[in-house]
Short mmCIF file of C-alpha atoms in Angstrom, two decimals:
data_model
loop_
_atom_site.label_atom_id
_atom_site.label_comp_id
_atom_site.label_asym_id
_atom_site.label_seq_id
_atom_site.Cartn_x
_atom_site.Cartn_y
_atom_site.Cartn_z
CA MET A 10 0.00 0.00 0.00
CA THR A 11 1.40 3.42 -0.94
CA SER A 12 0.73 6.71 0.78
CA ALA A 13 2.21 10.17 0.36
CA ARG A 14 4.14 12.04 3.00
CA ARG A 15 4.59 15.75 2.48
CA THR A 16 7.92 17.19 3.50
CA PRO A 17 8.96 20.86 3.54
CA PRO A 18 11.23 22.30 0.86
CA ARG A 19 14.96 22.32 1.51
CA VAL A 20 16.41 25.77 0.86
CA GLY A 21 20.10 26.61 0.91
CA VAL A 22 21.45 30.17 1.22
CA PHE A 23 24.92 31.08 0.01
CA GLY A 24 27.28 34.02 0.32
CA LEU A 25 29.77 35.99 2.40
CA LEU A 26 27.38 35.93 5.33
CA GLY A 27 28.44 36.23 8.97
CA SER A 28 31.75 37.76 7.87
CA GLY A 29 31.35 41.20 9.43
CA ASN A 30 29.44 42.97 6.66
CA LEU A 31 26.10 44.24 8.02
CA GLY A 32 24.60 44.67 4.55
CA ASN A 33 25.19 41.04 3.60
CA ASP A 34 23.72 39.81 6.87
CA GLY A 35 20.78 42.18 6.50
CA SER A 36 20.05 40.68 3.08
CA LEU A 37 19.97 37.23 4.69
CA GLU A 38 17.70 38.47 7.48
CA ALA A 39 15.28 39.92 4.93
CA LEU A 40 15.31 36.72 2.86
CA LEU A 41 14.61 34.55 5.92
CA ALA A 42 11.65 36.77 6.87
CA LEU A 43 10.24 36.52 3.34
CA LEU A 44 10.77 32.75 3.30
CA ARG A 45 9.03 32.28 6.63
CA ALA A 46 6.07 34.29 5.38
CA GLU A 47 5.72 32.35 2.10
CA HIS A 48 7.08 28.93 3.20
CA PRO A 49 6.91 28.74 7.00
CA GLY A 50 7.94 25.09 6.99
CA ALA A 51 11.00 25.46 4.77
CA VAL A 52 14.18 23.81 6.08
CA VAL A 53 16.97 26.35 5.62
CA ASP A 54 20.75 26.09 6.01
CA ALA A 55 23.73 28.10 4.78
CA LEU A 56 27.09 27.74 3.06
CA CYS A 57 28.78 30.94 4.12
CA GLY A 58 31.85 32.86 5.23
CA GLY A 59 31.06 32.98 8.95
CA PRO A 60 29.09 29.85 9.85
CA GLU A 61 29.36 30.31 13.62
CA VAL A 62 27.89 33.82 13.43
CA VAL A 63 25.10 32.77 11.06
CA ALA A 64 24.14 29.76 13.16
CA SER A 65 24.12 31.80 16.38
CA ARG A 66 22.32 34.86 15.09
CA PHE A 67 19.84 33.36 12.65
CA GLY A 68 19.32 29.94 14.16
CA ILE A 69 20.03 27.93 11.02
CA PRO A 70 22.71 25.26 10.42
CA ALA A 71 25.71 26.68 8.58
CA THR A 72 28.77 25.28 6.83
CA ARG A 73 32.04 27.07 6.13
CA LEU A 74 32.25 28.36 2.56
CA HIS A 75 35.87 27.34 1.98
CA TRP A 76 37.72 24.21 3.03
CA TYR A 77 40.97 26.16 3.47
CA ARG A 78 40.60 28.43 6.50
CA GLY A 79 43.15 30.95 5.29
CA GLU A 80 41.30 31.63 2.01
CA TYR A 81 41.14 35.40 2.43
CA ARG A 82 44.64 35.88 3.84
CA THR A 83 47.48 36.71 1.45
CA ALA A 84 49.47 33.55 0.73
CA SER A 85 53.22 34.27 0.72
CA ARG A 86 54.73 31.00 1.91
CA ALA A 87 54.84 27.81 -0.12
CA GLY A 88 52.66 25.95 2.39
CA ALA A 89 49.95 28.61 2.27
CA VAL A 90 49.99 28.68 -1.53
CA ALA A 91 49.70 24.90 -1.65
CA GLY A 92 46.89 24.98 0.91
CA LYS A 93 44.94 27.47 -1.16
CA ALA A 94 45.45 25.46 -4.34
CA LEU A 95 44.33 22.25 -2.67
CA GLY A 96 41.36 24.08 -1.18
CA LYS A 97 40.15 25.08 -4.65
CA LEU A 98 40.00 21.42 -5.64
CA VAL A 99 38.39 20.24 -2.40
CA ASP A 100 35.76 22.98 -2.70
CA VAL A 101 34.60 21.56 -6.02
CA VAL A 102 33.44 18.39 -4.25
CA ARG A 103 32.26 20.14 -1.08
CA THR A 104 30.12 22.66 -2.97
CA ALA A 105 28.51 20.08 -5.24
CA ALA A 106 27.71 17.80 -2.28
CA TRP A 107 26.11 20.69 -0.39
CA VAL A 108 24.07 21.92 -3.36
CA ARG A 109 22.59 18.54 -4.22
CA ARG A 110 20.98 18.26 -0.77
CA HIS A 111 18.59 21.11 -1.57
CA ASP A 112 15.51 21.79 -3.65
CA VAL A 113 16.74 25.32 -4.36
CA VAL A 114 19.75 27.45 -3.41
CA ILE A 115 19.34 31.21 -3.03
CA VAL A 116 22.04 33.89 -3.12
CA PRO A 117 20.37 36.75 -1.21
CA GLY A 118 21.24 40.19 -2.54
CA MET A 119 24.82 41.44 -2.16
CA GLY A 120 27.03 42.68 -4.99
CA VAL A 121 28.01 39.19 -6.10
CA LEU A 122 28.29 40.11 -9.78
CA GLU A 123 30.41 43.22 -9.43
CA ALA A 124 33.95 44.28 -8.57
CA THR A 125 33.35 47.83 -7.36
CA LEU A 126 35.60 47.01 -4.38
CA PRO A 127 38.94 45.15 -4.55
CA LEU A 128 38.36 41.51 -5.51
CA ARG A 129 40.49 38.57 -6.68
CA PRO A 130 38.98 36.18 -9.25
CA TRP A 131 39.91 33.02 -7.36
CA GLY A 132 38.18 34.17 -4.18
CA PHE A 133 34.45 34.72 -4.08
CA PRO A 134 33.91 34.83 -7.90
CA TYR A 135 35.33 31.30 -8.12
CA ALA A 136 33.14 30.13 -5.21
CA LEU A 137 30.05 31.56 -6.88
CA PHE A 138 30.94 29.84 -10.14
CA LEU A 139 31.30 26.50 -8.33
CA LEU A 140 27.87 27.04 -6.79
CA CYS A 141 26.11 27.81 -10.07
CA ALA A 142 27.92 25.04 -11.97
CA SER A 143 27.00 22.56 -9.21
CA GLY A 144 23.39 23.65 -9.45
CA ARG A 145 23.36 22.98 -13.17
CA LEU A 146 25.08 19.57 -12.79
CA THR A 147 22.83 18.38 -9.94
CA ARG A 148 19.68 19.95 -11.40
CA THR A 149 19.22 22.07 -8.31
CA PRO A 150 17.98 25.58 -9.21
CA VAL A 151 20.27 28.38 -8.09
CA ALA A 152 18.53 31.74 -7.70
CA LEU A 153 20.46 35.02 -7.63
CA VAL A 154 17.90 37.24 -5.89
CA GLY A 155 18.17 41.01 -5.93
CA VAL A 156 21.91 40.96 -6.60
CA GLY A 157 24.14 43.80 -7.71
CA ALA A 158 26.18 43.70 -10.91
CA ALA A 159 28.55 46.10 -12.64
CA PRO A 160 31.00 46.09 -15.56
CA VAL A 161 34.15 44.09 -14.72
CA ARG A 162 37.43 44.83 -16.49
CA ASP A 163 39.58 41.99 -15.17
CA ARG A 164 39.28 39.14 -17.70
CA ALA A 165 39.29 36.23 -15.26
CA THR A 166 36.80 37.87 -12.90
CA ARG A 167 34.56 38.91 -15.77
CA ALA A 168 34.52 35.37 -17.19
CA LEU A 169 33.62 33.84 -13.82
CA VAL A 170 30.88 36.42 -13.25
CA ARG A 171 29.41 35.85 -16.70
CA TRP A 172 29.50 32.06 -16.42
CA SER A 173 27.94 32.14 -12.95
CA ALA A 174 25.07 34.33 -14.07
CA GLY A 175 24.52 32.23 -17.18
CA LEU A 176 24.33 28.99 -15.16
CA ALA A 177 21.85 30.35 -12.58
CA ALA A 178 18.25 29.22 -12.98
CA HIS A 179 16.84 32.55 -11.79
CA ARG A 180 18.26 36.06 -11.72
CA SER A 181 16.87 39.31 -10.38
CA TYR A 182 18.69 42.55 -9.73
CA ARG A 183 18.52 45.43 -7.28
CA ASP A 184 18.65 48.05 -10.03
CA ALA A 185 18.31 48.33 -13.80
CA MET A 186 22.01 49.13 -14.23
CA SER A 187 22.91 45.73 -12.82
CA ARG A 188 20.71 44.00 -15.38
CA ASP A 189 22.17 46.16 -18.15
CA ALA A 190 25.71 45.28 -17.04
CA MET A 191 24.99 41.54 -17.31
CA ARG A 192 23.32 42.00 -20.69
CA ARG A 193 26.45 43.77 -21.96
CA MET A 194 28.52 40.83 -20.69
CA GLY A 195 26.52 38.53 -22.93
CA VAL A 196 23.95 37.12 -20.47
CA ASP A 197 20.37 36.79 -21.73
CA THR A 198 18.47 39.05 -19.32
CA SER A 199 15.17 39.16 -21.23
CA ARG A 200 13.32 37.39 -18.41
CA ASP A 201 15.29 38.84 -15.49
CA GLU A 202 13.45 41.09 -13.02
CA VAL A 203 14.54 44.30 -11.30
CA HIS A 204 13.24 45.05 -7.82
CA PRO A 205 14.43 47.03 -4.76
CA ASP A 206 17.21 45.71 -2.57
CA LEU A 207 16.11 42.93 -0.21
CA ALA A 208 16.90 45.14 2.80
CA PHE A 209 13.82 47.23 1.98
CA ALA A 210 11.77 44.27 3.23
CA LEU A 211 13.13 44.73 6.76
CA PRO A 212 10.92 46.49 9.31
CA ALA A 213 11.81 50.11 9.92
CA PRO A 214 11.49 52.09 13.15
CA PRO A 215 8.88 54.87 13.27
CA ALA A 216 10.02 57.91 11.31
CA ALA A 217 11.01 60.84 13.50
CA THR A 218 9.57 64.32 13.06
CA PRO A 219 12.33 66.84 13.76
CA ALA A 220 11.34 69.74 15.96
CA GLY A 221 13.23 72.48 17.76
CA PRO A 222 16.95 73.14 17.23
CA PRO A 223 18.98 71.17 14.68
CA GLY A 224 19.38 67.55 15.75
CA PRO A 225 22.10 64.93 15.29
CA VAL A 226 23.72 64.05 11.99
CA CYS A 227 24.75 60.50 11.16
CA VAL A 228 27.90 60.19 9.05
CA GLY A 229 28.44 56.71 7.64
CA VAL A 230 32.10 56.06 6.90
CA MET A 231 33.96 53.33 5.08
CA ASP A 232 37.45 51.91 4.77
CA PHE A 233 37.44 53.15 1.19
CA HIS A 234 40.44 52.65 -1.12
CA GLY A 235 38.69 52.73 -4.49
CA GLY A 236 37.62 49.80 -6.62
CA ASN A 237 39.21 46.83 -8.32
CA ASP A 238 40.69 49.06 -11.03
CA ASP A 239 42.15 51.59 -8.54
CA ARG A 240 44.77 49.44 -6.84
CA ALA A 241 47.69 51.58 -8.07
CA ARG A 242 46.31 54.70 -6.39
CA ALA A 243 44.38 53.11 -3.53
CA ARG A 244 46.43 54.84 -0.83
CA GLU A 245 45.86 58.30 -2.33
CA ILE A 246 42.12 57.66 -2.77
CA HIS A 247 41.85 56.62 0.87
CA ARG A 248 43.79 59.67 2.07
CA ARG A 249 41.56 62.08 0.15
CA TYR A 250 38.41 60.34 1.32
CA LEU A 251 39.48 60.40 4.97
CA ASP A 252 40.74 63.99 4.85
CA GLY A 253 37.59 65.29 3.17
CA THR A 254 35.24 63.40 5.48
CA THR A 255 37.16 64.55 8.56
CA ARG A 256 36.97 68.18 7.44
CA PHE A 257 33.22 67.82 6.92
CA VAL A 258 32.72 66.38 10.41
CA ARG A 259 34.86 69.14 11.88
CA ALA A 260 32.69 71.77 10.12
CA LEU A 261 29.52 70.22 11.57
CA VAL A 262 31.04 70.29 15.05
CA ALA A 263 31.99 73.95 14.59
CA GLU A 264 28.29 74.66 14.07
CA GLY A 265 27.43 72.83 17.26
CA ARG A 266 25.97 69.74 15.61
CA GLN A 267 26.11 66.34 17.27
CA VAL A 268 27.64 63.71 14.95
CA ARG A 269 27.21 59.93 15.13
CA LEU A 270 29.72 57.91 13.09
CA LEU A 271 28.28 54.77 11.49
CA THR A 272 30.00 51.79 9.87
CA GLY A 273 28.80 48.83 7.83
CA ASP A 274 31.70 46.42 8.11
CA ALA A 275 34.22 45.48 10.79
CA CYS A 276 37.02 46.80 8.57
CA ASP A 277 35.65 50.38 8.89
CA ALA A 278 36.70 50.71 12.54
CA PRO A 279 40.11 52.35 11.80
CA VAL A 280 38.37 55.12 9.86
CA VAL A 281 36.11 55.86 12.81
CA ALA A 282 39.12 55.90 15.15
CA ALA A 283 41.02 58.28 12.85
CA ILE A 284 38.13 60.76 12.68
CA LEU A 285 37.51 60.63 16.45
CA ASP A 286 41.21 61.30 17.05
CA ALA A 287 41.41 64.13 14.50
CA VAL A 288 38.25 65.98 15.57
CA ASP A 289 38.55 65.28 19.32
CA SER A 290 35.17 66.64 20.38
CA PRO A 291 32.50 65.37 22.78
CA LEU A 292 29.98 66.15 20.04
CA VAL A 293 31.33 63.24 17.94
CA SER A 294 30.64 59.65 18.94
CA ALA A 295 30.69 56.23 17.32
CA ALA A 296 27.61 54.03 17.07
CA GLU A 297 28.04 50.34 17.85
CA ALA A 298 25.65 48.75 15.35
CA ALA A 299 25.51 44.97 15.06
CA SER A 300 22.77 44.78 12.43
CA LEU A 301 20.87 46.79 9.85
CA ALA A 302 18.11 47.18 12.45
CA ASP A 303 20.62 48.93 14.72
CA LEU A 304 21.71 51.17 11.85
CA MET A 305 18.09 52.02 11.04
CA ALA A 306 17.48 52.98 14.67
CA GLU A 307 20.47 55.32 14.50
CA THR A 308 19.44 56.92 11.21
CA ALA A 309 15.80 57.25 12.28
CA ALA A 310 16.91 59.30 15.30
CA ALA A 311 18.95 61.69 13.14
CA ASP A 312 17.85 64.84 11.36
CA THR A 313 20.09 64.03 8.38
CA VAL A 314 22.41 61.28 7.17
CA VAL A 315 25.58 61.45 5.05
CA ALA A 316 26.80 57.95 4.20
CA THR A 317 29.15 55.99 1.98
CA ARG A 318 28.33 52.28 2.26
CA TYR A 319 25.43 51.09 0.14
CA HIS A 320 23.49 49.54 2.99
CA ASN A 321 24.11 52.55 5.23
CA LEU A 322 22.28 54.48 2.53
CA ILE A 323 19.47 51.93 2.43
CA CYS A 324 19.05 52.07 6.20
CA ALA A 325 18.82 55.86 6.13
CA LEU A 326 16.39 55.92 3.22
CA LYS A 327 14.30 53.10 4.65
CA SER A 328 14.02 54.98 7.96
CA GLY A 329 12.73 58.01 6.06
CA THR A 330 15.63 60.31 6.93
CA PRO A 331 16.92 62.82 4.31
CA THR A 332 20.19 61.42 3.04
CA LEU A 333 23.26 62.53 1.11
CA ALA A 334 25.36 59.82 -0.55
CA LEU A 335 29.14 59.80 -0.65
CA SER A 336 28.96 57.70 -3.77
CA TYR A 337 31.72 55.26 -4.70
CA ALA A 338 29.83 53.39 -7.43
CA ALA A 339 26.95 53.86 -9.83
CA LYS A 340 24.77 51.60 -7.65
CA SER A 341 24.62 54.31 -4.98
CA GLU A 342 23.49 56.91 -7.50
CA ALA A 343 20.86 54.52 -8.89
CA LEU A 344 19.54 53.89 -5.38
CA MET A 345 19.34 57.59 -4.59
CA ASP A 346 17.57 58.28 -7.87
CA ARG A 347 15.04 55.48 -7.23
CA MET A 348 14.22 57.02 -3.86
CA GLY A 349 13.84 60.56 -5.22
CA LEU A 350 17.12 61.97 -3.90
CA GLY A 351 19.25 61.70 -7.05
CA ALA A 352 20.43 65.31 -6.68
CA TYR A 353 22.10 64.57 -3.36
CA CYS A 354 25.22 62.61 -4.33
CA HIS A 355 28.88 63.50 -3.82
CA PRO A 356 31.88 61.55 -5.19
CA ALA A 357 33.66 59.49 -2.53
CA ARG A 358 36.87 59.55 -4.56
CA GLU A 359 36.98 63.34 -4.55
CA VAL A 360 35.46 64.47 -1.25
CA ASP A 361 35.34 68.28 -1.27
CA ALA A 362 34.31 69.30 2.25
CA ASP A 363 33.15 72.78 1.24
CA ARG A 364 30.96 71.50 -1.60
CA LEU A 365 29.70 68.66 0.59
CA LEU A 366 28.68 71.17 3.25
CA GLU A 367 26.76 73.19 0.65
CA GLN A 368 24.89 70.06 -0.50
CA PHE A 369 24.21 69.15 3.13
CA ARG A 370 22.65 72.55 3.85
CA GLU A 371 20.47 72.36 0.75
CA LEU A 372 19.34 68.87 1.80
CA GLU A 373 18.31 70.15 5.22
CA LYS A 374 16.34 73.01 3.68
CA GLN A 375 14.29 70.49 1.69
CA SER A 376 13.93 68.06 4.60
CA ALA A 377 10.14 68.13 5.06
CA GLY A 378 9.39 67.48 1.40
CA LEU A 379 12.03 64.78 1.13
CA ARG A 380 10.59 62.94 4.12
CA ARG A 381 7.22 62.79 2.37
CA THR A 382 8.89 61.54 -0.81
CA LEU A 383 10.73 58.82 1.08
CA ALA A 384 7.54 57.64 2.80
CA GLU A 385 5.89 57.17 -0.60
CA ARG A 386 8.93 55.48 -2.20
CA ASN A 387 9.34 53.08 0.72
CA LEU A 388 5.74 51.88 0.43
CA GLU A 389 6.29 51.25 -3.28
CA ALA A 390 9.57 49.40 -2.64
CA GLU A 391 7.89 47.08 -0.12
CA ARG A 392 5.08 46.33 -2.56
CA GLN A 393 7.48 45.52 -5.40
CA LEU A 394 9.52 43.22 -3.17
CA ARG A 395 6.47 41.27 -2.03
CA GLU A 396 5.34 40.74 -5.61
CA SER A 397 8.79 39.76 -6.88
CA PHE A 398 9.42 37.30 -4.06
CA ALA A 399 6.01 35.72 -4.47
CA HIS A 400 6.84 35.18 -8.14
CA LEU A 401 10.22 33.67 -7.24
CA THR A 402 8.82 31.26 -4.67
CA LYS A 403 6.08 30.13 -7.02
CA ALA A 404 8.60 29.48 -9.82
CA ALA A 405 11.57 28.08 -7.91
CA ILE A 406 10.52 26.76 -4.50
CA PRO A 407 8.18 23.78 -4.30
CA ALA A 408 5.27 24.17 -1.92
CA ASP A 409 6.26 20.78 -0.55
CA ARG A 410 8.03 17.65 -1.61
CA THR A 411 6.02 14.46 -1.87
CA GLN A 412 7.63 11.18 -1.01
CA ALA A 413 5.95 7.88 -1.79
CA LEU A 414 6.17 5.48 1.11
CA ARG A 415 5.41 1.81 0.95
CA GLU A 416 3.48 0.77 4.05
CA ALA A 417 3.06 -2.71 5.34
CA PRO A 418 -0.43 -4.13 4.79
#
């Protein structure tokens, strides 16, 4: 006698999660919330950069992304080089074995198809290629959901990015420029969707209504050295960014403004320390944010935000606070334009404190109208995300898996 037993879908999530980047972890948090709403019984686990952090914070089983523990340290000795090389081979088997255990694997957001920050082809691009190739070989759909993409000059990195995207069963992007970039790389994007970044699905704190004297300003900083193509002048780019940002903070303090310094990655801490040391004022303090929710709470309490990191910008915009972007890539400008603040961008590579202060003052003059604009754009972003994710789950995630069991008569 045969009966059917329904079992929940097995969903894998993949990426540099739990590695100190709040934006990446926020994308995972948003995805898990969407999954629990659409598929409350789904069994979820992760292949990620920081498995201990992911397991502890999100309560899901997690496996280390790379077999070789020193993957992201520079290999100078023969033993380290050999370990990395062996790790690349071992990861072929490890990745395929992990992928085949799932009904679908999702890469949640993140700029996995870009090289706007320094990146080596045999690091994460290679890992992503192994994932997508394993999905194709094991017939497990791999979905790149709300990811970022950008033109890539390095040949090896570009090839890995293009192959990964081409092998994925589903692709959607966080802005139209990302889709256009993949189309120019030769990927058929005719059925690929564009929707807001996954972090817009996270709950936001109540929007503040400024009253009385000028309130605090959040300044989101970054350990910025340029992109993948700027390695030769990375030190100079960083110096100009730090000097310009420090001068801007000092000008705010001279006007009596309270400043909260925000980060988005553990590597940003030295920049905060340098600004605190240079300005040396009780009006300047550093926020200790451990999640995008913490960042949103900070930005919601501010009158105005000036930020560099992409997900610092999202947190500020999501919280409804007028925001000025220190833009290091076209994705920041696209985000600001989507949210109705396209006029308020300043180049991170060429921070001019005087010009930045002028833009800041103009932003504050338009604050009331911009808050109304952000409230409308946030509602639209949430609606688009719900629709896009519902479409993804219907197409890629089975409502359940049915197993035929043979019972004894």
